[in-house]
Structure formats: C-alpha cells, structure tokens
XYZ file of C-alpha atoms in Angstrom:
724
model
C 28.366 -66.125 3.782
C 25.941 -68.962 4.642
C 22.275 -68.997 3.694
C 21.377 -68.389 7.328
C 23.527 -65.245 7.369
C 21.847 -63.896 4.220
C 18.410 -64.470 5.745
C 19.416 -62.523 8.838
C 20.646 -59.611 6.691
C 17.380 -59.462 4.773
C 15.445 -59.560 8.023
C 17.362 -56.571 9.358
C 16.794 -54.584 6.171
C 13.073 -55.340 6.074
C 12.487 -54.730 9.751
C 14.303 -51.392 9.925
C 11.605 -49.357 8.069
C 8.883 -50.882 10.224
C 10.768 -49.878 13.347
C 11.291 -46.378 11.943
C 7.560 -46.043 11.227
C 6.758 -47.154 14.747
C 9.007 -44.396 16.159
C 7.763 -41.692 13.789
C 6.015 -38.963 15.815
C 2.593 -37.622 14.780
C 2.728 -35.059 11.969
C 1.430 -32.122 14.012
C 2.406 -30.773 17.399
C 0.573 -27.900 19.082
C 0.370 -25.913 22.292
C -2.890 -24.346 23.439
C -3.036 -21.008 25.258
C -4.259 -22.846 28.335
C -1.084 -24.954 28.409
C -2.382 -28.241 26.960
C -0.125 -29.976 24.441
C -1.615 -31.767 21.441
C -0.296 -34.088 18.772
C -2.113 -35.595 15.820
C -2.018 -36.689 12.210
C -5.122 -34.983 10.876
C -5.813 -31.287 10.466
C -9.394 -30.572 9.390
C -11.822 -27.764 8.477
C -9.229 -25.089 7.729
C -10.439 -24.624 4.165
C -13.871 -23.187 5.036
C -14.284 -19.804 6.723
C -17.586 -20.971 8.202
C -15.934 -23.902 10.017
C -13.603 -24.103 13.026
C -10.213 -25.700 12.277
C -9.350 -28.754 14.353
C -6.376 -30.950 15.132
C -7.966 -34.366 15.443
C -11.115 -33.369 17.421
C -9.650 -30.356 19.261
C -10.814 -26.906 18.017
C -7.787 -24.716 17.390
C -9.358 -21.254 17.323
C -11.893 -21.516 20.127
C -12.163 -18.094 21.749
C -11.794 -19.534 25.252
C -8.639 -21.537 24.575
C -7.082 -20.848 21.169
C -3.938 -22.481 19.876
C -0.644 -20.784 20.753
C 1.417 -22.505 18.051
C 1.117 -25.367 15.575
C 4.076 -27.182 13.988
C 4.134 -29.539 10.997
C 6.897 -31.965 11.974
C 6.837 -33.698 8.582
C 8.468 -30.665 6.942
C 12.158 -29.742 6.977
C 13.262 -26.690 8.895
C 13.100 -23.418 6.923
C 16.386 -22.346 5.373
C 17.811 -18.882 4.858
C 17.050 -18.004 1.205
C 19.728 -16.802 -1.198
C 17.721 -13.659 -2.037
C 15.093 -12.022 0.158
C 13.593 -8.864 1.609
C 13.697 -8.445 5.398
C 11.236 -6.190 7.215
C 11.642 -3.868 10.199
C 9.516 -6.135 12.394
C 11.352 -9.363 11.536
C 9.275 -10.787 8.670
C 11.048 -12.076 5.570
C 9.946 -12.554 1.951
C 12.198 -14.898 -0.070
C 12.566 -13.614 -3.605
C 14.313 -11.181 -5.904
C 13.605 -7.443 -6.013
C 13.040 -6.731 -9.707
C 11.571 -3.211 -9.843
C 10.496 -0.115 -7.940
C 7.321 1.968 -8.100
C 6.874 5.461 -6.667
C 3.153 4.808 -6.059
C 1.938 7.603 -8.354
C 1.529 5.437 -11.444
C -2.258 5.117 -11.131
C -3.944 8.561 -11.160
C -6.348 9.192 -8.264
C -5.387 5.932 -6.485
C -2.045 6.753 -4.850
C -0.039 3.987 -3.206
C 2.994 4.140 -0.936
C 6.363 3.725 -2.676
C 6.984 0.005 -3.083
C 9.262 -2.694 -4.446
C 8.214 -5.414 -6.860
C 9.479 -8.786 -5.646
C 9.475 -11.995 -7.684
C 8.753 -14.466 -4.853
C 10.646 -17.708 -4.380
C 7.673 -19.155 -2.492
C 5.126 -20.867 -4.743
C 1.852 -18.951 -4.491
C -1.578 -20.251 -5.546
C -4.150 -17.417 -5.890
C -7.757 -18.396 -6.716
C -7.413 -17.108 -10.279
C -4.558 -16.233 -12.578
C -3.042 -12.988 -11.256
C -2.404 -9.912 -13.365
C 1.214 -10.078 -12.215
C 3.304 -12.643 -10.383
C 5.258 -10.025 -8.409
C 4.420 -9.082 -4.825
C 4.353 -5.370 -3.941
C 6.296 -4.604 -0.743
C 6.054 -1.143 0.830
C 9.496 0.437 0.971
C 8.940 2.017 4.403
C 8.637 -1.498 5.895
C 11.953 -2.770 4.532
C 15.052 -3.253 6.685
C 17.305 -4.862 4.091
C 17.257 -6.154 0.524
C 19.349 -9.166 -0.434
C 20.015 -10.001 -4.080
C 22.996 -12.263 -3.353
C 23.342 -13.372 0.268
C 26.716 -12.891 1.931
C 28.128 -15.341 4.453
C 27.757 -12.809 7.275
C 24.181 -11.875 8.085
C 24.707 -9.087 10.630
C 22.528 -6.070 9.924
C 24.575 -2.872 9.403
C 22.344 0.207 9.014
C 22.802 2.511 6.003
C 25.326 0.245 4.292
C 25.552 -1.022 0.718
C 27.368 -4.292 0.022
C 28.686 -4.908 -3.482
C 28.994 -8.254 -5.216
C 32.754 -7.835 -5.527
C 33.103 -7.723 -1.727
C 33.269 -3.955 -1.205
C 30.962 -2.125 1.188
C 30.172 1.547 1.706
C 28.177 3.561 4.221
C 25.756 6.127 2.851
C 23.950 9.155 4.244
C 20.788 8.990 2.133
C 19.247 6.695 -0.449
C 16.744 7.167 -3.256
C 15.264 4.274 -5.213
C 14.488 4.114 -8.911
C 13.800 1.309 -11.346
C 16.915 -0.877 -11.564
C 19.216 1.312 -9.471
C 19.633 3.343 -6.291
C 21.116 6.797 -5.821
C 23.383 6.861 -2.766
C 24.611 10.007 -1.033
C 28.141 9.031 0.050
C 29.751 11.952 1.824
C 28.954 14.787 -0.570
C 28.914 12.560 -3.665
C 25.684 11.362 -5.267
C 26.432 7.943 -6.757
C 24.132 5.953 -9.043
C 24.491 2.213 -8.356
C 22.774 -0.453 -10.502
C 21.092 -3.248 -8.581
C 23.173 -5.698 -10.610
C 26.277 -4.425 -8.743
C 24.738 -4.918 -5.289
C 24.721 -8.012 -3.123
C 22.756 -6.394 -0.294
C 21.496 -2.985 0.743
C 20.802 -2.339 4.438
C 18.461 0.602 4.989
C 18.409 3.154 7.767
C 17.569 1.699 11.158
C 13.970 2.202 12.237
C 13.001 1.994 15.939
C 11.284 -1.345 16.454
C 8.407 -0.449 18.744
C 6.879 2.387 16.652
C 7.158 0.057 13.639
C 5.461 -2.702 15.643
C 2.490 -0.481 16.483
C 2.336 0.763 12.880
C 1.980 -2.863 11.791
C -0.766 -3.444 14.349
C -2.715 -0.474 12.961
C -2.549 -2.000 9.486
C -3.457 -5.526 10.603
C -5.916 -5.220 13.471
C -9.523 -4.071 13.557
C -9.346 -3.806 17.351
C -6.745 -4.186 20.069
C -8.113 -7.709 20.667
C -7.652 -8.960 17.090
C -5.593 -12.149 17.123
C -2.362 -12.142 15.127
C -0.855 -15.070 13.244
C 2.740 -15.526 12.123
C 3.415 -18.219 9.530
C 6.772 -19.701 8.632
C 7.232 -21.727 5.443
C 9.936 -24.136 4.319
C 11.090 -21.564 1.745
C 12.211 -19.244 4.558
C 9.114 -17.035 4.365
C 8.139 -15.422 7.668
C 4.922 -13.398 7.477
C 2.783 -11.887 10.236
C -0.854 -11.105 9.611
C -4.085 -11.085 11.594
C -7.076 -13.374 11.451
C -8.952 -10.351 10.045
C -6.680 -10.564 6.987
C -6.879 -14.306 6.471
C -8.692 -16.246 3.741
C -8.874 -19.945 2.952
C -9.842 -22.168 0.055
C -9.149 -25.629 -1.346
C -7.706 -26.704 -4.685
C -9.281 -30.164 -4.667
C -10.313 -32.688 -2.036
C -11.350 -30.596 0.962
C -10.566 -33.501 3.300
C -6.909 -33.453 2.233
C -5.102 -30.658 4.076
C -2.354 -30.698 1.443
C -4.939 -29.291 -0.997
C -5.668 -26.212 1.119
C -4.416 -22.730 0.290
C -4.341 -19.960 2.896
C -4.368 -16.285 1.924
C -2.634 -13.825 4.247
C -1.713 -10.174 3.864
C 1.058 -8.840 6.113
C 1.267 -5.120 6.864
C 4.239 -4.766 4.490
C 2.489 -6.275 1.461
C 0.005 -4.585 -0.864
C -1.091 -8.047 -2.024
C -2.461 -11.231 -0.499
C 0.056 -14.086 -0.311
C -1.711 -17.358 -1.210
C 0.325 -20.058 0.569
C -0.173 -23.807 0.060
C -0.838 -25.345 3.463
C 1.585 -28.181 2.692
C 4.472 -25.649 2.686
C 3.724 -24.051 6.085
C 5.988 -25.463 8.784
C 4.804 -23.398 11.752
C 1.996 -21.057 12.775
C 2.169 -18.846 15.863
C -0.796 -17.005 17.378
C -0.859 -14.096 19.807
C -2.761 -10.954 20.754
C -1.433 -7.456 19.991
C -0.386 -7.128 23.633
C 1.578 -10.412 23.434
C 4.946 -10.024 21.706
C 7.116 -13.088 21.030
C 10.612 -11.952 21.956
C 12.022 -13.508 18.778
C 10.365 -10.646 16.859
C 12.326 -8.000 18.789
C 15.862 -7.089 17.611
C 18.645 -7.464 20.169
C 22.269 -6.637 20.878
C 24.469 -9.700 21.366
C 27.494 -10.067 23.598
C 29.253 -13.393 23.922
C 32.434 -15.311 23.505
C 34.133 -16.026 20.219
C 32.024 -18.385 18.162
C 28.796 -17.573 20.004
C 25.849 -18.312 17.722
C 22.201 -17.316 18.136
C 19.464 -18.532 15.784
C 15.871 -17.311 15.735
C 13.156 -19.943 16.143
C 15.656 -22.796 15.630
C 18.330 -24.488 17.681
C 21.958 -23.502 17.176
C 22.361 -26.052 14.373
C 19.285 -25.072 12.361
C 17.033 -27.784 13.770
C 13.693 -27.423 15.518
C 13.456 -25.922 18.988
C 12.969 -28.805 21.403
C 14.427 -30.518 24.389
C 14.185 -34.283 24.787
C 10.464 -34.595 25.530
C 8.884 -31.414 24.144
C 8.486 -29.199 21.057
C 8.342 -25.402 21.249
C 6.975 -22.720 18.951
C 9.558 -19.923 18.930
C 12.633 -18.694 20.729
C 16.415 -18.641 20.457
C 18.960 -21.401 19.933
C 22.381 -20.636 21.446
C 25.797 -22.134 20.872
C 28.030 -21.011 23.715
C 27.397 -18.469 26.487
C 25.586 -15.336 25.375
C 24.097 -12.085 26.670
C 21.136 -10.730 24.675
C 19.830 -7.203 25.273
C 16.318 -6.140 24.169
C 14.703 -2.693 24.226
C 11.534 -2.528 26.320
C 8.502 -0.482 25.207
C 6.335 1.851 27.279
C 3.534 -0.113 28.887
C 5.379 -3.427 29.188
C 3.917 -5.457 32.059
C 5.668 -8.806 32.226
C 7.925 -11.406 30.664
C 7.836 -15.181 30.684
C 10.008 -17.883 29.141
C 11.517 -21.299 29.671
C 15.181 -22.243 29.433
C 16.689 -25.622 28.719
C 19.362 -27.524 26.864
C 18.574 -28.625 23.357
C 17.845 -32.236 22.516
C 21.232 -32.322 20.758
C 22.910 -32.027 24.185
C 21.600 -35.422 25.229
C 22.467 -36.058 28.875
C 25.414 -33.649 28.768
C 25.925 -29.917 28.939
C 25.475 -27.607 31.891
C 24.233 -24.014 31.867
C 22.614 -21.473 34.113
C 20.351 -18.646 32.976
C 19.696 -15.210 34.394
C 17.444 -12.298 33.500
C 18.308 -8.685 34.306
C 16.804 -5.250 33.897
C 19.114 -2.947 31.904
C 22.471 -4.702 32.394
C 24.342 -7.708 33.713
C 25.718 -7.079 37.186
C 22.529 -5.682 38.667
C 20.442 -7.929 40.908
C 18.837 -10.516 38.603
C 15.086 -10.590 38.127
C 15.386 -14.366 37.836
C 18.069 -17.039 38.030
C 17.800 -20.681 37.067
C 19.362 -23.619 38.841
C 22.118 -25.548 37.074
C 20.535 -27.236 34.077
C 22.175 -30.543 33.150
C 21.023 -32.602 30.170
C 18.245 -31.971 27.690
C 15.438 -33.176 29.959
C 15.992 -30.374 32.465
C 13.962 -27.206 31.955
C 13.455 -24.058 34.026
C 10.367 -21.845 33.861
C 10.800 -18.170 34.691
C 7.171 -17.796 35.678
C 5.588 -14.402 35.079
C 8.210 -11.726 35.778
C 6.661 -8.323 36.465
C 8.236 -5.435 34.555
C 7.682 -1.715 34.960
C 9.315 -0.520 31.741
C 10.984 2.755 30.748
C 8.717 4.851 32.975
C 10.659 3.583 36.018
C 14.032 3.202 34.338
C 13.675 -0.361 33.001
C 14.728 0.368 29.432
C 16.126 -3.035 28.507
C 15.614 -6.705 29.227
C 18.810 -8.771 29.344
C 18.900 -12.558 28.937
C 22.104 -14.306 29.971
C 23.155 -17.907 29.459
C 26.239 -18.726 31.525
C 28.466 -21.752 30.943
C 28.329 -22.174 34.735
C 31.902 -23.369 35.274
C 31.893 -22.336 38.939
C 29.958 -24.628 41.211
C 28.568 -26.884 38.493
C 27.596 -30.389 39.625
C 30.243 -33.080 39.614
C 30.416 -35.269 36.526
C 29.139 -32.693 34.076
C 30.891 -31.957 30.779
C 34.089 -29.911 31.062
C 34.258 -26.414 29.580
C 31.180 -25.623 27.440
C 30.947 -28.955 25.625
C 27.302 -29.644 24.676
C 26.161 -26.329 26.193
C 23.487 -25.914 23.500
C 20.901 -23.831 25.335
C 17.493 -22.680 24.089
C 15.178 -19.959 25.313
C 11.754 -21.502 24.734
C 8.606 -19.469 23.876
C 9.835 -16.160 25.399
C 7.090 -13.530 25.428
C 6.593 -9.944 26.548
C 3.135 -8.808 27.623
C 2.063 -5.178 27.237
C -0.644 -3.187 28.990
C -3.844 -3.566 26.869
C -4.762 0.075 27.505
C -1.404 1.217 26.117
C -1.847 -0.953 23.024
C -5.322 0.476 22.406
C -4.018 4.022 22.858
C -1.239 3.361 20.317
C -3.786 2.075 17.805
C -6.065 5.066 18.408
C -3.131 7.425 17.740
C -2.630 5.750 14.363
C -6.191 6.185 13.099
C -4.993 8.743 10.537
C -2.448 6.292 9.130
C -4.945 3.618 8.153
C -5.396 5.027 4.618
C -2.666 6.303 2.331
C -5.224 8.831 1.048
C -5.013 10.459 4.499
C -1.213 10.818 4.466
C -1.244 14.646 4.354
C -4.466 15.090 6.322
C -5.365 15.658 9.948
C -7.820 13.025 11.205
C -9.685 13.297 14.500
C -12.960 12.483 16.195
C -15.434 15.343 16.513
C -15.771 16.788 19.989
C -19.259 16.419 21.465
C -20.823 17.441 24.748
C -22.155 13.977 25.497
C -19.860 11.524 23.765
C -20.397 7.810 24.401
C -17.979 6.044 26.727
C -16.101 4.415 23.855
C -16.369 6.146 20.488
C -13.645 4.057 18.854
C -14.518 3.775 15.150
C -15.320 0.394 13.676
C -12.565 -0.930 11.398
C -13.351 -3.513 8.725
C -10.786 -5.564 6.792
C -12.495 -6.589 3.556
C -11.195 -8.810 0.754
C -13.245 -8.742 -2.447
C -12.090 -11.743 -4.466
C -13.856 -10.356 -7.549
C -11.069 -7.792 -7.809
C -7.907 -8.571 -9.785
C -5.717 -11.269 -8.273
C -3.805 -11.776 -6.069
C -6.231 -9.433 -4.310
C -5.917 -7.396 -1.146
C -7.652 -6.685 2.133
C -8.911 -3.098 2.087
C -9.572 -1.281 5.338
C -12.804 0.602 5.880
C -13.898 2.783 8.803
C -17.256 3.667 10.365
C -17.503 6.273 13.157
C -19.399 5.297 16.291
C -21.018 8.026 18.364
C -18.642 10.779 17.201
C -18.164 11.951 13.628
C -14.858 11.473 11.889
C -13.265 14.746 10.716
C -10.669 14.724 7.937
C -8.972 18.087 7.371
C -6.636 18.721 4.467
C -4.771 21.782 3.233
C -4.847 22.078 -0.562
C -2.514 24.335 -2.513
C -4.411 24.950 -5.741
C -2.538 25.373 -8.984
C -4.092 27.558 -11.725
C -5.113 24.459 -13.682
C -6.908 22.743 -10.754
C -10.662 22.769 -11.341
C -12.029 19.904 -9.227
C -11.870 18.480 -5.725
C -11.890 14.703 -6.187
C -12.894 12.389 -3.346
C -12.496 8.660 -3.842
C -14.567 6.956 -1.146
C -16.560 3.733 -1.385
C -18.329 1.349 0.922
C -17.106 -2.239 0.459
C -20.259 -3.869 1.849
C -23.970 -3.091 1.714
C -25.262 -2.709 5.257
C -27.718 -0.443 7.021
C -28.278 3.159 5.901
C -25.996 4.678 3.294
C -23.014 6.376 4.985
C -22.936 10.149 4.556
C -20.039 12.459 3.768
C -20.276 16.232 4.287
C -17.708 18.558 2.687
C -16.738 22.051 3.823
C -14.357 24.449 2.090
C -13.174 27.416 4.124
C -15.652 26.433 6.867
C -18.579 26.718 4.443
C -20.669 23.628 3.591
C -20.429 22.908 -0.143
C -21.639 19.339 -0.702
C -23.119 16.218 0.842
C -22.672 12.733 -0.608
C -23.473 9.135 0.162
C -20.554 6.771 -0.326
C -21.233 4.536 -3.358
C -21.039 0.757 -3.163
C -17.934 -0.822 -4.714
C -18.769 -4.161 -6.293
C -16.658 -5.914 -8.922
C -14.286 -3.031 -9.602
C -13.830 0.090 -7.513
C -12.713 1.893 -10.684
C -16.234 1.603 -12.073
C -17.574 3.795 -9.280
C -18.059 7.443 -10.217
C -15.911 9.862 -8.195
C -17.338 12.352 -5.754
C -16.421 15.704 -7.328
C -16.797 19.370 -6.368
C -16.054 22.236 -8.763
C -13.292 24.580 -7.606
C -13.902 27.207 -10.308
C -15.242 29.733 -7.792
C -12.179 29.360 -5.558
C -9.494 29.939 -8.186
C -7.340 33.065 -8.135
C -4.596 34.204 -10.495
C -1.443 32.279 -9.619
C -3.328 29.731 -7.494
C -4.591 29.800 -3.924
C -4.777 27.802 -0.688
C -7.893 26.009 0.514
C -8.822 24.346 3.785
C -11.030 21.329 3.139
C -12.844 19.448 5.889
C -14.723 16.202 5.300
C -17.127 14.993 7.944
C -18.020 11.313 8.012
C -21.135 11.234 10.160
C -22.075 8.291 12.409
C -25.199 6.587 11.047
C -26.224 3.712 13.281
C -25.240 0.474 11.550
C -24.157 2.163 8.311
C -21.448 0.424 6.325
C -17.865 1.626 6.800
C -16.048 3.607 4.113
C -12.770 2.929 2.313
C -10.872 6.095 1.395
C -8.828 6.097 -1.825
C -8.035 9.727 -2.619
C -8.630 13.352 -1.611
C -6.986 15.718 -4.095
C -7.393 18.665 -6.436
C -7.245 17.927 -10.162
C -7.517 19.752 -13.508
C -9.930 17.142 -14.906
C -12.545 14.731 -13.693
C -11.081 11.201 -13.420
C -13.696 9.886 -15.849
C -13.684 12.792 -18.331
C -10.788 14.379 -20.219
C -11.514 17.642 -22.005
C -9.650 18.154 -25.285
C -11.317 21.454 -26.151
C -13.700 23.682 -24.210
C -13.802 27.472 -24.593
C -10.032 27.768 -25.163
C -7.469 25.799 -27.170
C -4.268 26.264 -29.119
C -4.737 25.064 -32.701
C -1.522 24.079 -34.490
C -1.509 23.548 -38.299
C -1.015 19.870 -39.075
C 0.275 18.591 -42.398
C 1.942 20.510 -45.194
C -1.119 20.881 -47.448
C -3.479 22.509 -44.973
C -4.839 25.744 -46.443
C -7.887 26.406 -44.295
C -8.194 28.339 -41.073
C -9.633 27.840 -37.596
C -11.182 30.374 -35.240
C -13.066 30.427 -31.963
C -16.575 31.836 -32.414
C -19.354 32.724 -30.016
C -22.230 33.118 -32.489
C -22.635 29.385 -33.128
C -22.098 26.927 -30.324
C -23.425 23.614 -29.094
C -22.498 23.977 -25.424
C -20.641 26.549 -23.354
C -19.515 29.911 -24.741
C -17.533 29.054 -27.872
C -17.002 26.550 -30.646
C -14.176 26.008 -33.134
C -14.959 26.912 -36.763
C -12.809 25.316 -39.486
C -12.877 26.348 -43.124
C -12.544 23.699 -45.871
C -9.127 22.022 -46.155
C -8.279 23.149 -42.650
C -6.246 20.572 -40.696
C -5.205 21.449 -37.162
C -3.938 19.695 -34.047
C -4.908 20.269 -30.401
C -2.429 18.855 -27.854
C -3.437 17.411 -24.491
C -1.542 18.823 -21.487
C -0.196 15.293 -20.941
C -0.620 11.981 -22.783
C -4.064 10.408 -22.396
C -4.302 6.656 -21.764
C -6.912 4.904 -23.940
C -7.895 1.508 -22.550
C -10.510 -1.159 -23.205
C -11.185 -1.334 -19.455
C -10.257 2.138 -18.224
C -9.391 2.997 -14.651
C -9.724 6.482 -13.205
C -7.590 8.788 -15.350
C -7.875 6.423 -18.340
C -10.462 6.594 -21.109
C -12.284 4.539 -23.719
C -14.848 6.693 -25.544
C -14.505 9.912 -27.557
C -17.430 12.328 -27.507
C -17.813 15.457 -29.640
C -20.491 17.504 -31.457
C -20.310 18.873 -34.991
C -22.336 20.474 -37.795
C -21.538 21.456 -41.385
C -23.666 23.383 -43.812
C -23.590 22.202 -47.415
C -22.540 18.608 -46.811
C -18.998 17.387 -47.342
C -16.906 15.395 -44.896
C -15.182 15.741 -41.522
C -12.244 13.805 -40.094
C -10.863 13.466 -36.580
C -7.661 11.621 -35.733
C -5.912 10.655 -32.488
C -2.129 10.759 -32.551
C -0.483 8.041 -30.452
C 2.936 7.250 -29.036
C 4.371 5.058 -30.377
C 2.670 5.667 -33.713
C 0.128 3.084 -34.851
C 0.432 1.305 -38.182
C -3.229 2.194 -38.805
C -4.119 5.653 -37.583
C -6.942 6.020 -35.048
C -9.013 8.102 -37.466
C -12.772 8.758 -37.578
C -14.680 10.027 -40.611
C -18.163 11.417 -41.253
C -20.129 12.266 -44.391
C -20.469 10.826 -47.873
C -17.874 10.162 -50.538
C -14.224 9.229 -50.411
C -12.589 9.396 -46.999
C -10.601 12.576 -46.595
C -7.266 11.317 -45.256
C -7.121 7.611 -45.956
C -8.347 4.657 -43.946
C -10.817 5.693 -41.230
C -13.805 4.431 -39.269
C -16.881 6.151 -40.705
C -19.079 7.203 -37.801
C -21.669 9.170 -39.818
C -22.869 7.577 -43.063
C -25.361 10.203 -44.255
C -24.955 13.724 -45.532
C -23.478 15.970 -42.859
C -26.292 17.805 -41.049
C -26.921 21.514 -40.816
C -27.802 21.164 -37.119
C -25.593 20.088 -34.231
C -25.305 16.383 -33.568
C-alpha cells in the first residue's frame, strides 16, 4: 500500500465519527397534547417541586398544553427482565420475589397481603432505607416470574415449574417461601425454588383500572404518568404521587432522582432520571390502548410487541417518533374489551422505519368482530413514510352492544399497488399512540364508588356521605396524597380525606370477644391546616366520644391512639356492636388519614401484666413462699398481689410482648409497677425472653446482696412501708 493510500484510510477513520456526530439526533423527543413535536438536548428544572420542568425553553407540564410523552433517545430500548412481577393493569417490576407478608405483622396498622420483591432496578431513596425490598400488594399481581420461560403468553391459574412441567390449579394460598395449590381435590405445597412462573387468576381489566385510579388520583382530573426504564420497569403513578430531588449538580439531569408510587406498591420507587427511557402522560379518562389486554388472532409467526416495534426497537416510522402502541410482524387481528362510558378512539397506523420504502399493509377498525362494517379503513400504506390517522372515532360502548374494539392489519395482497413487495415481506406495521377516551362523568362516578376502598382500615366498613336536606351541588370529599420524607425510607404517599359539605359516615360491625376491652381508632392528620378535624363516635346509635384527629409529625407511631372503653358493652361469651364514626366537615380543616378501627384487649401503648386477676405459677425449685390476691391493701384498682418471703412466681402474658428501643403501637419500652414492703429486705422482678438472654432482664430493689444474681438495682434505699 502506498503512503497516499494509508493517508486516505486514516482520513476515512477520522472522519467517520464526525459524520456520525453530525447525524446524531437530539437526546430528547416529545409530543405535546396540542400536537406540537419537540426535540432538544437539555432537560431542566425537574429536580425542584416549585419549578416547572422544561425541554429547552418549552414548559412540559403547563396546564394548557402539557406534554403527552417524552423519550430519551440516548438510552437503549427496555428489555424483558429474567425475573419480574407483572400487574393486572400492565405495569411490571423487574426483580425477584423473596418473601410474603399477610399484612397483620404490625399490630393496629394492618396492611394488605403483599410480596417482598428485591428489585433489579437501582433505586436511590433520599436516605438509607430500612429495607431494600419493595412491597407489592398481592391483589394487584397478574403473574410472578422467578425464571422467565421462552413463551410469555399469560395463562390464568397456572403454575410453571423449572423442570418444564405446568399444572392448572383451582385456588392458591401464599406463605413465606412456598405456595399451597389446590389441584383438583389435592392440596399441594410447592416451594418457590421449584417454580419458574406462577400465573394468578384472571382479574377483569376495567374494574382493576378504576381501582388503580382510586389509589392514585385525588380527583378525576389528576394527571397520570407512566414511566418506563431501561431495566424493563413499567410503573404508572399520578403527579399527586410524584417527588423529585437531586444527588448533586442540579443543572445535570443525570443527577436527578424521581420518586413515584404506583397503586400496586406500598413504597415509593426512587428512580434515577438517567435510567428512564420514556414518560407518558394522560388523564384518567384517557387510556393508552397498550395498557389494555387483548386477544390476538393472526397467521403463524405473527408477533405483537407493546410499546416497541416487532424487533424490539423504538416505535417510529421514517420521520417521526411515537410514545406508545403496538409493533406487528405479519397480519394480525387484536380484540380489546370496551368499558362502560367509552366515548371515542384515535390512533395512527404506519409501517415501521425498518420497512424502508417497502412493505404494504391496510388497516381496519371494527366494533365487536371482523366482517361487520368497519368503523375505519386505511388506504394502502406503502413504505415507512406513509401514515394514516384514524381521526376521532365515536364509540357508544357496551350500552349499545359495542363490547369490543377490533384492530386489523391486513397484508393487503388483493389490489395492492404495482411494484410493492410480494407476499408480506417488510410488512412491519405499527399502531402509533392508540388511545381510548372515556366519559369524564363515568370516570368520576367510578372514583366516587370507590371512596370506601381508599384506606385498608375501611376494608370491612360501610362508607357513605351523610344525607342532608340542602347538600351542596358537589360534596365530593377532598383527597390529599401526602409524602412525609421524615418517615422511614423508602417512604410512601399516604392518602387523607376531608369531607366537604356533607359529613363522612364510617359504619363497622364489631364482633366482640370476651377479652376485647377497647375500641381503638387510628386516625391522624398529615398536615396542619385550619381548624382541627373532628371525629364523633356512636355505639349502638348512642354518642360515646368526640375527638380531634392528632397531628402526625416525624412518626405516626408516636401519636396516641383514640380509645374508647368497651367494658360496659361486654357480655358473657362476647357480643356484637354497631359502631359509627362521623367525620364532620369543618371548613378548611385538614384531611384525615385512617390507619385502624378495631376492638382490642389492650391499649396499643399499654400492656397490662397484672390487674385485678392473674394466674401465678411457682417459678424455680427453691420457692417456698406464697402469693395471694388481697383487697385490704392496694395501690390502684380493687386488688394487689401479696407475696411472702422467698416467694417466686411467674405471670404469663396472653401472647409474647415485643420490647423495643423505638416501640411502635403494640410494642413497648418501659415497665411500670408499684410496690411496698414492711420491714425492709429486697424485691426482684425479671422478664423472661425468647430466645433466652445471656444476662437476664432482671430488676432489683432494696439494700444488700441481690436476690437472684446480676440485676439492675432500681431502688437503692431501704424498701419503703408506703406504696411507691
């Protein structure tokens, strides 16, 4: 090779990167609700909740023209993770299910049954979290994948084993590390380590969709946001359940972290902005069709991908990007269930950029089934620059017999233009940004129906608005989504409610057991605003108490419970009570978060070891004294326990008592008791623990040698004659 040839080679090598940089598109691509398309390199002001995020100089969340979707084109397309949890409404959390909780682990703060998932996605909460697992409500889950199979078709009520076997089941019950499956009449215990996937019972999509809205939205106009990350995470939240912060230079968008809490998560997911490939925004009445499950009919080899083209690339034709939709390989018919109140549908159809100037398809849209007169039909679409817009197609929904929407992509062999590809070569079609629109009044009515489901504490209660003679036009309660970042990380958004114009009535039937002595109400206000909100309690239609909801600050567990004695309502063998709680409207009073409404034997902050009655069991082989209950000498109540010298007795708690440095409700830190002893001497009190401690938790009082070995002396002087 001559010197001149070498110089030419070097020139080609050096010039190629420069040419590539010149052709590199801007990092971000966006579509506004008004139809304008934006591109840009710089995203700004999305780290500060007081600021308005912008792409270059264009505000993205302006109320008059908010962004519809935003893509980061510098990131690779999300991939299907090897292990994940898929939700009923289409979201997906990459990670491994490692445990199960029934939700009853924390006394007086019940939670729904949930899975603990070790996430694959890197999360960056503001402070070190108490646990790295994410809690996922079991009722939201469609399938659990520990080891992904090659086929991804959802098969309801089916367990797939790692050795390739599969089995259908009639019922399932979760426990830590295993599931119990009812297979025919056999109850089979299956360890998670044997399972590749478990597909749960099918849940109707539209009720689940509205359930999610009730968890996410303060009103029927709250804007939703779906994020998709390179890890394969898909999570839908609302802007009411969105937080932002920065880990360093606020001007560098790669340093931002966004906190979101989907309806299926009990925790905030803190996502690095640099990992988010796409954000999609819509109102509750706007439903991207890619969220709705469908039935697929097509030829052999037909492939449909959600929010990607048929090859796993981004959804785009030659000139344009799109935010969501379906990528098809081959002709396909897709059938979607329509909800009550559906008003319209709109989409675009075109060939993917991968088709180049080839390919030829035609699209049609039907109500219910192919073969009926189409609602819309496209012209022949040839090449990836051609695109057809359906316009707004009016729908009437199930009320008039329109139960399904059917999208068809036809290979269009008959009548296709001359010179197009033969057969279905390069027929790589995409449905771009397909969306259903629902009647806003129907959406609001669905949210109103779900008022009683906004708090797990209300799960067995009847919740309604009080009837009044002159109710205001709209008495919809105010809903607040509040995230207190002083709570333990990763934190959560807690709902709170304030009635407007009409009181909120919460009715609950309680079946009292003989040991139940207290009605416990856990209710706090998360913010300090206006007059203190009032709670009135009736039992058997008789008013028994009135409270103001206390303010929860750094830890809701530090708030004293609202408690009512049930001693006067007890009957031998137990009884039934009707409890009604009235949350009165109070102008601009702060809303209330509800944590628990239940009957209990003890106060959450006080555990009684002995009062009036106890069973004293001799403890230790050398005890020679006696114990008796006496009424002639007492400090409080009706009786006290009198021990004679050398007496050593044990009183057992009904259930183990948790002793903690920072106790929650139902846990304890301090021991309180009163004693007296005539003639001096010593006393000793010991707590037995499981497992046993190396050094006993023993307390000692009096002078002289400690009675039973090492102990903390709590009274140094001579034991008093009077009660202390």
